[in-house]
PDB file of C-alpha atoms and ligand atoms in Angstrom:
ATOM      1  CA  MET A 434      57.415 -92.804 114.691  1.00 45.00           C
ATOM      2  CA  SER A 435      58.807 -91.889 111.273  1.00 47.00           C
ATOM      3  CA  ASP A 436      58.245 -94.126 108.285  1.00 53.00           C
ATOM      4  CA  ARG A 437      61.860 -93.986 107.229  1.00 60.00           C
ATOM      5  CA  PRO A 438      63.150 -97.547 107.679  1.00 57.00           C
ATOM      6  CA  GLY A 439      66.487 -96.307 108.994  1.00 60.00           C
ATOM      7  CA  ASP A 440      64.798 -94.864 112.048  1.00 83.00           C
ATOM      8  CA  ARG A 441      63.419 -98.198 113.137  1.00 95.00           C
ATOM      9  CA  PRO A 442      65.812-100.856 114.415  1.00 97.00           C
ATOM     10  CA  LEU A 443      65.914-104.077 112.449  1.00 98.00           C
ATOM     11  CA  VAL A 444      65.508-107.245 114.499  1.00 98.00           C
ATOM     12  CA  LEU A 445      66.554-110.578 113.033  1.00 98.00           C
ATOM     13  CA  LEU A 446      64.335-113.276 114.456  1.00 98.00           C
ATOM     14  CA  VAL A 447      66.114-116.645 114.388  1.00 98.00           C
ATOM     15  CA  GLU A 448      63.641-119.351 115.371  1.00 97.00           C
ATOM     16  CA  ASP A 449      62.773-122.634 113.693  1.00 97.00           C
ATOM     17  CA  ASN A 450      59.350-122.913 115.317  1.00 96.00           C
ATOM     18  CA  GLU A 451      57.148-121.173 112.765  1.00 97.00           C
ATOM     19  CA  THR A 452      54.310-120.456 115.196  1.00 96.00           C
ATOM     20  CA  ILE A 453      56.611-118.744 117.678  1.00 95.00           C
ATOM     21  CA  ARG A 454      58.508-116.925 114.915  1.00 97.00           C
ATOM     22  CA  HIS A 455      55.349-115.517 113.366  1.00 97.00           C
ATOM     23  CA  ALA A 456      53.903-114.482 116.722  1.00 96.00           C
ATOM     24  CA  PHE A 457      57.126-112.648 117.629  1.00 97.00           C
ATOM     25  CA  ALA A 458      57.322-111.059 114.188  1.00 98.00           C
ATOM     26  CA  ILE A 459      53.846-109.591 114.601  1.00 98.00           C
ATOM     27  CA  LEU A 460      54.591-108.449 118.141  1.00 97.00           C
ATOM     28  CA  LEU A 461      57.824-106.730 117.103  1.00 98.00           C
ATOM     29  CA  GLU A 462      56.326-105.117 114.009  1.00 98.00           C
ATOM     30  CA  GLU A 463      53.412-103.788 116.059  1.00 97.00           C
ATOM     31  CA  SER A 464      55.966-102.384 118.481  1.00 97.00           C
ATOM     32  CA  GLY A 465      57.690-100.397 115.743  1.00 97.00           C
ATOM     33  CA  TYR A 466      60.577-102.657 114.783  1.00 98.00           C
ATOM     34  CA  ARG A 467      61.485-103.874 111.359  1.00 98.00           C
ATOM     35  CA  VAL A 468      61.774-107.650 111.323  1.00 98.00           C
ATOM     36  CA  ALA A 469      63.826-110.134 109.327  1.00 98.00           C
ATOM     37  CA  GLN A 470      63.321-113.856 109.865  1.00 98.00           C
ATOM     38  CA  ALA A 471      65.428-116.985 109.700  1.00 98.00           C
ATOM     39  CA  ALA A 472      64.406-120.578 110.424  1.00 98.00           C
ATOM     40  CA  SER A 473      67.877-122.141 110.438  1.00 98.00           C
ATOM     41  CA  GLY A 474      71.461-121.299 111.299  1.00 98.00           C
ATOM     42  CA  ALA A 475      72.519-121.046 107.668  1.00 98.00           C
ATOM     43  CA  GLU A 476      69.634-118.720 106.917  1.00 98.00           C
ATOM     44  CA  ALA A 477      70.496-116.615 109.978  1.00 98.00           C
ATOM     45  CA  ILE A 478      74.080-116.134 108.841  1.00 98.00           C
ATOM     46  CA  GLU A 479      72.938-115.223 105.335  1.00 98.00           C
ATOM     47  CA  ARG A 480      70.330-112.753 106.599  1.00 98.00           C
ATOM     48  CA  ALA A 481      72.804-111.225 109.038  1.00 98.00           C
ATOM     49  CA  HIS A 482      75.202-110.437 106.201  1.00 98.00           C
ATOM     50  CA  GLN A 483      72.568-109.221 103.755  1.00 98.00           C
ATOM     51  CA  ASP A 484      70.295-107.262 106.091  1.00 98.00           C
ATOM     52  CA  GLN A 485      72.767-106.054 108.737  1.00 98.00           C
ATOM     53  CA  PRO A 486      70.234-106.226 111.591  1.00 98.00           C
ATOM     54  CA  ASP A 487      70.758-104.180 114.749  1.00 98.00           C
ATOM     55  CA  LEU A 488      69.851-107.096 116.978  1.00 98.00           C
ATOM     56  CA  ALA A 489      69.298-110.835 116.607  1.00 98.00           C
ATOM     57  CA  LEU A 490      66.983-112.867 118.806  1.00 98.00           C
ATOM     58  CA  MET A 491      68.660-116.255 118.661  1.00 96.00           C
ATOM     59  CA  ASP A 492      66.881-119.526 119.363  1.00 95.00           C
ATOM     60  CA  LEU A 493      69.514-122.000 120.549  1.00 93.00           C
ATOM     61  CA  GLY A 494      67.873-125.118 119.129  1.00 93.00           C
ATOM     62  CA  LEU A 495      68.003-124.876 115.349  1.00 95.00           C
ATOM     63  CA  PRO A 496      67.756-127.733 112.847  1.00 97.00           C
ATOM     64  CA  ASP A 497      71.183-127.383 111.236  1.00 98.00           C
ATOM     65  CA  MET A 498      73.432-125.974 113.973  1.00 96.00           C
ATOM     66  CA  SER A 499      73.062-124.588 117.470  1.00 95.00           C
ATOM     67  CA  GLY A 500      72.267-120.926 118.013  1.00 96.00           C
ATOM     68  CA  LEU A 501      75.514-120.699 119.948  1.00 96.00           C
ATOM     69  CA  ALA A 502      77.449-121.875 116.882  1.00 97.00           C
ATOM     70  CA  VAL A 503      75.634-119.259 114.800  1.00 98.00           C
ATOM     71  CA  THR A 504      76.516-116.628 117.392  1.00 98.00           C
ATOM     72  CA  ARG A 505      80.189-117.661 117.328  1.00 98.00           C
ATOM     73  CA  ARG A 506      80.185-117.290 113.550  1.00 98.00           C
ATOM     74  CA  LEU A 507      78.566-113.843 113.686  1.00 98.00           C
ATOM     75  CA  LYS A 508      80.854-112.592 116.446  1.00 98.00           C
ATOM     76  CA  GLY A 509      83.928-113.958 114.691  1.00 98.00           C
ATOM     77  CA  ASP A 510      83.188-112.085 111.486  1.00 98.00           C
ATOM     78  CA  GLU A 511      84.024-108.403 111.178  1.00 98.00           C
ATOM     79  CA  ALA A 512      80.969-107.867 108.962  1.00 98.00           C
ATOM     80  CA  THR A 513      78.510-109.110 111.597  1.00 98.00           C
ATOM     81  CA  ARG A 514      80.211-108.825 114.981  1.00 98.00           C
ATOM     82  CA  ASP A 515      78.427-105.592 115.945  1.00 97.00           C
ATOM     83  CA  ILE A 516      75.014-107.206 115.758  1.00 98.00           C
ATOM     84  CA  VAL A 517      73.667-107.501 119.300  1.00 98.00           C
ATOM     85  CA  VAL A 518      72.819-111.153 119.911  1.00 98.00           C
ATOM     86  CA  VAL A 519      70.244-112.121 122.520  1.00 97.00           C
ATOM     87  CA  ALA A 520      69.887-115.875 123.047  1.00 95.00           C
ATOM     88  CA  LEU A 521      66.493-117.384 123.619  1.00 92.00           C
ATOM     89  CA  THR A 522      67.241-120.315 125.852  1.00 85.00           C
ATOM     90  CA  GLY A 523      64.938-123.071 127.016  1.00 79.00           C
ATOM     91  CA  ARG A 524      66.845-123.703 130.204  1.00 66.00           C
ATOM     92  CA  ALA A 525      67.772-120.884 132.546  1.00 62.00           C
ATOM     93  CA  LEU A 526      70.705-122.640 134.123  1.00 64.00           C
ATOM     94  CA  GLU A 527      73.880-120.883 135.138  1.00 65.00           C
ATOM     95  CA  SER A 528      75.901-123.043 132.765  1.00 71.00           C
ATOM     96  CA  ASP A 529      73.687-121.986 129.878  1.00 82.00           C
ATOM     97  CA  GLU A 530      74.248-118.341 130.663  1.00 84.00           C
ATOM     98  CA  GLU A 531      77.975-119.007 130.766  1.00 88.00           C
ATOM     99  CA  ALA A 532      77.819-120.903 127.452  1.00 91.00           C
ATOM    100  CA  CYS A 533      75.898-117.979 125.946  1.00 92.00           C
ATOM    101  CA  ARG A 534      78.498-115.472 127.116  1.00 93.00           C
ATOM    102  CA  ASP A 535      81.354-117.692 125.938  1.00 95.00           C
ATOM    103  CA  ALA A 536      79.794-117.866 122.477  1.00 96.00           C
ATOM    104  CA  GLY A 537      79.596-114.077 122.403  1.00 97.00           C
ATOM    105  CA  CYS A 538      75.928-113.508 123.178  1.00 96.00           C
ATOM    106  CA  ASP A 539      75.222-110.040 124.547  1.00 96.00           C
ATOM    107  CA  GLY A 540      72.361-111.309 126.644  1.00 93.00           C
ATOM    108  CA  TYR A 541      69.823-114.044 126.991  1.00 90.00           C
ATOM    109  CA  LEU A 542      66.150-114.512 127.757  1.00 91.00           C
ATOM    110  CA  SER A 543      64.616-117.709 129.112  1.00 88.00           C
ATOM    111  CA  LYS A 544      61.789-119.482 127.355  1.00 87.00           C
ATOM    112  CA  PRO A 545      58.872-119.292 127.645  1.00 88.00           C
ATOM    113  CA  ILE A 546      59.472-115.706 126.641  1.00 91.00           C
ATOM    114  CA  ASP A 547      57.599-113.083 128.637  1.00 93.00           C
ATOM    115  CA  THR A 548      56.654-110.726 125.818  1.00 94.00           C
ATOM    116  CA  ALA A 549      56.360-107.641 128.040  1.00 96.00           C
ATOM    117  CA  ASN A 550      59.843-108.345 129.353  1.00 95.00           C
ATOM    118  CA  LEU A 551      61.126-108.915 125.814  1.00 96.00           C
ATOM    119  CA  LEU A 552      59.815-105.540 124.657  1.00 97.00           C
ATOM    120  CA  ARG A 553      61.299-103.864 127.728  1.00 97.00           C
ATOM    121  CA  LYS A 554      64.710-105.490 127.229  1.00 96.00           C
ATOM    122  CA  ILE A 555      65.209-104.901 123.498  1.00 97.00           C
ATOM    123  CA  PRO A 556      65.796-101.124 123.819  1.00 96.00           C
ATOM    124  CA  GLU A 557      68.200-101.823 126.696  1.00 96.00           C
ATOM    125  CA  PHE A 558      70.169-104.287 124.579  1.00 95.00           C
ATOM    126  CA  LEU A 559      70.169-101.882 121.630  1.00 94.00           C
ATOM    127  CA  SER A 560      71.538 -99.012 123.709  1.00 92.00           C
ATOM    128  CA  ARG A 561      74.559-100.958 124.995  1.00 79.00           C
TER     129      ARG A 561
HETATM  130 MN1   MN B1797      64.179-124.236 118.155  1.00 83.17          MN
END
């Protein structure tokens, strides 16, 4: 893999649990992705604008607003609407999937996250 940053997709990791966020950051970096991190909804929106990530992994339970509200903001803004948003949801209920889609999420993964599945799915989400 080339060292030019532009060749490696940038993943914005939105997760308020520091342990999970750091573990995922290491996993993604070791898998060849560039990683930006946000621990709150406000931070996620700021990072999305500044860093223009290719994909955001979006925890739904954030301290200041829900991940779905963040997603609605990103998808409603021309500057950030092309970012692929994958929700990380704690409950894999049908209604949650529907709520994710309604908010504009491009996909969702149920917690606890199966890391092998996550790494398999990211390229699929990026190629949509
Ligand atoms: Mn959370």
